[in-house]
Each structure stands twice: as structure tokens, then as C-alpha cells.
Coordinates of C-alpha atoms in Angstrom, one line a residue:
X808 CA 94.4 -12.4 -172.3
X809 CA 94.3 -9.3 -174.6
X810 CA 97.8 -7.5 -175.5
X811 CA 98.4 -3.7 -174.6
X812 CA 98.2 -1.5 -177.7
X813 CA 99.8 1.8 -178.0
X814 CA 96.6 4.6 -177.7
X815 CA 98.1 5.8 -180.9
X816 CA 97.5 2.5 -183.1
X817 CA 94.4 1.2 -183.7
X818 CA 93.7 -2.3 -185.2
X819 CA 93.2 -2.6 -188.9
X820 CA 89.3 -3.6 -188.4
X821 CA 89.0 0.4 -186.6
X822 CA 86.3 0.5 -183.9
X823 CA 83.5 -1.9 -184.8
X824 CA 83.2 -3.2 -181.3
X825 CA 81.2 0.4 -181.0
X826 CA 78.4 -1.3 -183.2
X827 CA 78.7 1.5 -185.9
X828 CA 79.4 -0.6 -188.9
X829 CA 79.0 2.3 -191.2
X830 CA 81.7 4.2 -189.4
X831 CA 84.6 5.2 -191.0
X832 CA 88.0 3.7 -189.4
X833 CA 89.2 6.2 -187.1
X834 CA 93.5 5.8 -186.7
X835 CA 94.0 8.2 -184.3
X836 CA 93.0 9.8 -181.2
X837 CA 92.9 13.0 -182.5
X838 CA 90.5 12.3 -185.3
X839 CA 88.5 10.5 -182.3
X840 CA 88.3 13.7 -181.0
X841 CA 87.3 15.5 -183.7
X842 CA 84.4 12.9 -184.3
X843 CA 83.1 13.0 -180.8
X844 CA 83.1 16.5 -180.9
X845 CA 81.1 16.7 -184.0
X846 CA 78.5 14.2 -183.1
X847 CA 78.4 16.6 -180.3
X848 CA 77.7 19.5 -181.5
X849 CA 75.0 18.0 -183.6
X850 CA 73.5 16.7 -180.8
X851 CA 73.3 20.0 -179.0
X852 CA 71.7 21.5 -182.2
X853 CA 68.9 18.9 -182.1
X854 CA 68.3 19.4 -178.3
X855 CA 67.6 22.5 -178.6
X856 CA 65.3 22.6 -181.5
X857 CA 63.5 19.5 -179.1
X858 CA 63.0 21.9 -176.6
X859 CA 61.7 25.1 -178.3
X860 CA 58.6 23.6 -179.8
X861 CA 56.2 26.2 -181.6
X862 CA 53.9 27.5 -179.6
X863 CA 51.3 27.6 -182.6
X864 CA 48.0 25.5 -182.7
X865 CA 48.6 22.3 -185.0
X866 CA 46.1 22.4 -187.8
X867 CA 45.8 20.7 -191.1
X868 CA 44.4 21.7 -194.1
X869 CA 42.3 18.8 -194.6
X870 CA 41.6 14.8 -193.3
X871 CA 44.1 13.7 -196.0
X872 CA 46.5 16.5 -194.5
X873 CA 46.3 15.2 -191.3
X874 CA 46.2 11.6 -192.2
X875 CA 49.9 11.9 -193.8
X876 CA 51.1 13.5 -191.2
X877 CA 49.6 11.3 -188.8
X878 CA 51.4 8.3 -190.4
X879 CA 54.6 10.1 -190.8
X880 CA 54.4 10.6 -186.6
X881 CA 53.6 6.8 -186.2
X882 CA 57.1 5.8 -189.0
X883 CA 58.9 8.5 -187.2
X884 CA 57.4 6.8 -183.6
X885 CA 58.9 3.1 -184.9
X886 CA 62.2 4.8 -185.7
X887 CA 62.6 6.9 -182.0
X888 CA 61.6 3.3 -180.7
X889 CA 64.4 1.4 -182.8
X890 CA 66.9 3.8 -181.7
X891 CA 66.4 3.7 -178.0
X892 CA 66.6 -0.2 -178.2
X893 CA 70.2 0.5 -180.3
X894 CA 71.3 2.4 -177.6
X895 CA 70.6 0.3 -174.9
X896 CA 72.5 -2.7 -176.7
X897 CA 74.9 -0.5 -177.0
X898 CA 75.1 0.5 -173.4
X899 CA 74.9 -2.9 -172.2
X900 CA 77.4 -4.3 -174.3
X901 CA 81.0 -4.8 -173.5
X902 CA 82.3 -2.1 -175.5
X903 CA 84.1 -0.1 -172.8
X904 CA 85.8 -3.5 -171.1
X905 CA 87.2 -4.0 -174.5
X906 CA 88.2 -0.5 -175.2
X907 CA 89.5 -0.5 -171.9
X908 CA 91.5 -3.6 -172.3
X909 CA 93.0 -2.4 -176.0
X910 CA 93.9 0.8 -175.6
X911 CA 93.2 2.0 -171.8
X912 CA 90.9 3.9 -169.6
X913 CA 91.2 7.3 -172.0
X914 CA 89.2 5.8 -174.5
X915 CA 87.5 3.3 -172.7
X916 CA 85.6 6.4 -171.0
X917 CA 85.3 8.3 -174.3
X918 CA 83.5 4.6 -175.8
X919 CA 81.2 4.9 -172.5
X920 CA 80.5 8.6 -172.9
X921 CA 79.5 7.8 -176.9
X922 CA 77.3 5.1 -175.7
X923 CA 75.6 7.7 -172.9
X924 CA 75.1 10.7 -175.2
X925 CA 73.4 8.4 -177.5
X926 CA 71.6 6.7 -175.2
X927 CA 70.4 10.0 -173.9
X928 CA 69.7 11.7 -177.5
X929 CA 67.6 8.7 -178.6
X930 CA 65.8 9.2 -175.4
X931 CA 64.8 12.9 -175.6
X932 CA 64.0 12.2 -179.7
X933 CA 61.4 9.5 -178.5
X934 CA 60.0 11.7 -176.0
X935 CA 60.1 14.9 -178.7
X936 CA 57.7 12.2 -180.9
X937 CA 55.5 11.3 -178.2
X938 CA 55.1 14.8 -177.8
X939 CA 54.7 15.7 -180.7
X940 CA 51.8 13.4 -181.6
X941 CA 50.0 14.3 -178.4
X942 CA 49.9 18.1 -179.3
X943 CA 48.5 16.9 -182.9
X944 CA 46.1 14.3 -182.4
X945 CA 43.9 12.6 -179.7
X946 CA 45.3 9.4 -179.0
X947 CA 43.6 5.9 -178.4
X948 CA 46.0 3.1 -177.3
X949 CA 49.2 3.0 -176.1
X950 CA 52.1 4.3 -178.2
X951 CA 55.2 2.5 -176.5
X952 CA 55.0 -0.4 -174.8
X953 CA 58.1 -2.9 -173.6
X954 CA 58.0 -6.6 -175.2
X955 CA 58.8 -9.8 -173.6
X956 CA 62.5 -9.5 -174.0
X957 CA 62.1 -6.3 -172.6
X958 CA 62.8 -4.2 -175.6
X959 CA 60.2 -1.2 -176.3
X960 CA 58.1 -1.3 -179.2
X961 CA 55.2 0.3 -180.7
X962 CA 51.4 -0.5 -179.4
X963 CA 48.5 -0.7 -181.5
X964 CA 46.4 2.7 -181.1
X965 CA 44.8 5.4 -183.1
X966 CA 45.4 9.1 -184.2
X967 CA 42.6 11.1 -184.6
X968 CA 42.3 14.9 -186.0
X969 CA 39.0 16.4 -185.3
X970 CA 38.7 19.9 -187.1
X971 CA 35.4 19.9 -186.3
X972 CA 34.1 20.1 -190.3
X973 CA 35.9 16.7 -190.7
X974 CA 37.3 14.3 -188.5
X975 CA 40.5 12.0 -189.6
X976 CA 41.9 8.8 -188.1
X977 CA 45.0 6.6 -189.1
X978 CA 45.7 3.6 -187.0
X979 CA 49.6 2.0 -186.2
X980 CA 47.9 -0.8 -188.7
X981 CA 47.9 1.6 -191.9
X982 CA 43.8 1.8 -191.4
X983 CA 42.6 5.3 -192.1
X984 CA 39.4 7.3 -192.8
X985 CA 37.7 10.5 -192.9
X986 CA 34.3 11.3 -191.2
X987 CA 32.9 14.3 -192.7
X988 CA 28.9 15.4 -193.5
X989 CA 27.9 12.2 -191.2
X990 CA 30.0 9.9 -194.1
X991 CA 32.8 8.0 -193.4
X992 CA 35.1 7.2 -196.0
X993 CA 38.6 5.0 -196.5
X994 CA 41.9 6.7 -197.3
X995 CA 44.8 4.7 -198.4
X996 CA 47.7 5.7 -196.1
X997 CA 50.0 5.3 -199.2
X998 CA 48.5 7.7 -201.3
X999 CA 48.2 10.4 -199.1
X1000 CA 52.0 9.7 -197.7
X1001 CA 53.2 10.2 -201.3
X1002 CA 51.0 13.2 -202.2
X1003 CA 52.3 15.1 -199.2
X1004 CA 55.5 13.9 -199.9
X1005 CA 55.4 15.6 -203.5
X1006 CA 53.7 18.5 -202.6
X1007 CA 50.4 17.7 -204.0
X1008 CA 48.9 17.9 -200.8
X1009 CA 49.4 20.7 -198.5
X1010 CA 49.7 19.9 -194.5

């Protein structure tokens, strides 16, 4: 049977029944406080930028353009993906029951509200990517699909640019080529990745 803790004393190992190993040990409520409301406030920030998306065409400057970005929509995709499944561990676990057990219902509802808002957040960022990639490219295949253990993960499927003087596909498989003059040519998703990502290639 657990043992009552006063809410102002933490245990040594801090709060790593929340699942954030990387987070710093927290020893009192107050800097609890402060935490929540910063991951708060960040949160807000990126909701907001989620739902003002610019109203501008997408266009690339070229197949190798839209390539790199392509792929950089289908790493960001796997990442939106691995943080929804996070979440929902997190959700699911028994994180509050032990909170609630340890140091009462005060925290136990501030664990379940941390486990909400980023249950929530890595929602709308996967639906900001799927988004995204649907106002970019034409899209072959299914981008999220749920697993046998029920977790989500990526499908195989295409993104295609068609600027109409070229026409660029990459595929969740790292395959990518440019159609252009009736010729169809491989592009290594590497290469492009890096050249965009040192400025010799401009989006």
C-alpha cells in the first residue's frame, strides 16, 4: 500500500512516472506550476501559428526543390505519428493513480491535464502535417494508417509536385524522380535533403 507524502516533498527519483526522462526534477509545487505554465504557453503559441496557415499558393523552385521538401513533410509525418503514439501511452498509463496515491488529487489532476494537453497538441501537429502535405503535393496512398497493436504509423504512398514544366515525386521509401521534357530521371533523396538544408538549393 503506498505511504502519504507531504504535496511539498517529492521523492528523490522527481517525477519519472510522467515518462519524461529528460525532465529535470521538479521539488516543489510551485516550480510545477511554473513548468505547466510554460509548456502552456508554448503550446498556445504553436496552435496558433497551426491555425493561421498562409494563404499563398505552394510552389517550388524546381523538382529537386520540391523533392526536399517533400521528404522533409514525410520525416516530419513519422515524427507527428511518434508523438501521438507517446501521448497515448502516456494517457493510458497509470500516471495519475500513482500521482494520486503519492501526493493527492491536486497533482494527480495537474499529471492528467499534462497528459491531455499533450495528447491534444500532438494531435493538432499531426493534423497541421497532413495538412500541410495535402496543400503541397498530390498524394497517392495512405499517409497514417493504425498497426496491429493498434498504434498509428506511416503507410507507403507517394508525393507528387506537378509544376507543369517538371513533375517531382518522392515516395515514404526514399524513391524519387523528376519527369521533365518526356525524361524521367532519379534523384537521391539525400542529396537534395542536404543541399536544401545548406542553402544550396532554394525551395
Amino acid at each position: 500500500m503506498a505511504t502519504a507524502r507531504s504535496p511539498n516533498k517529492f521523492p528523490e527519483a522527481g517525477l519519472g512516472f510522467l515518462g519524461a526522462d529528460a525532465m529535470p526534477v521538479i521539488t516543489s509545487p510551485a516550480r510545477l506550476s511554473y513548468a505547466i505554465a510554460e509548456a502552456s504557453a508554448s503550446l498556445l503559441e504553436d496552435i496558433a501559428e497551426m491555425l493561421a496557415p498562409s494563404a499563398e499558393p505552394v510552389a517550388f523552385s524546381s523538382g529537386e526543390a520540391a523533392i526536399a521538401v517533400g521528404w522533409s513533410y514525410i520525416d516530419d509525418l513519422e515524427n507527428c505519428v511518434s508523438s501521438v503514439n507517446t501521448a497515448l501511452q502516456a494517457a493510458n498509463s497509470k500516471s495519475v493513480e500513482i500521482a494520486r496515491a503519492h501526493f493527492g488529487n491536486g497533482i494527480a489532476n495537474r499529471v492528467r491535464l499534462i497528459n491531455e494537453t499533450a495528447l491534444d497538441a500532438a494531435r493538432y501537429m499531426l493534423e497541421f502535417r497532413i495538412s500541410s502535405i495535402g496543400r503541397a503535393f498530390d498524394i497517392f496512398g495512405k499517409l497514417v494508417e493504425t498497426d496491429d497493436a493498434g498504434n498509428l504509423c506511416t503507410g507507403l504512398f507517394t508525393l507528387t509536385y506537378d509544376h507543369g514544366d517538371f513533375r517531382a515525386t518522392v515516395s515514404s521509401d526514399q524513391q524519387a524522380w523528376i519527369i521533365e521534357n518526356e525524361k524521367a530521371r532519379q534523384v537521391s533523396v539525400r542529396e537534395v535533403t542536404a543541399d536544401l538544408a545548406w542553402g544550396k538549393l532554394r525551395p
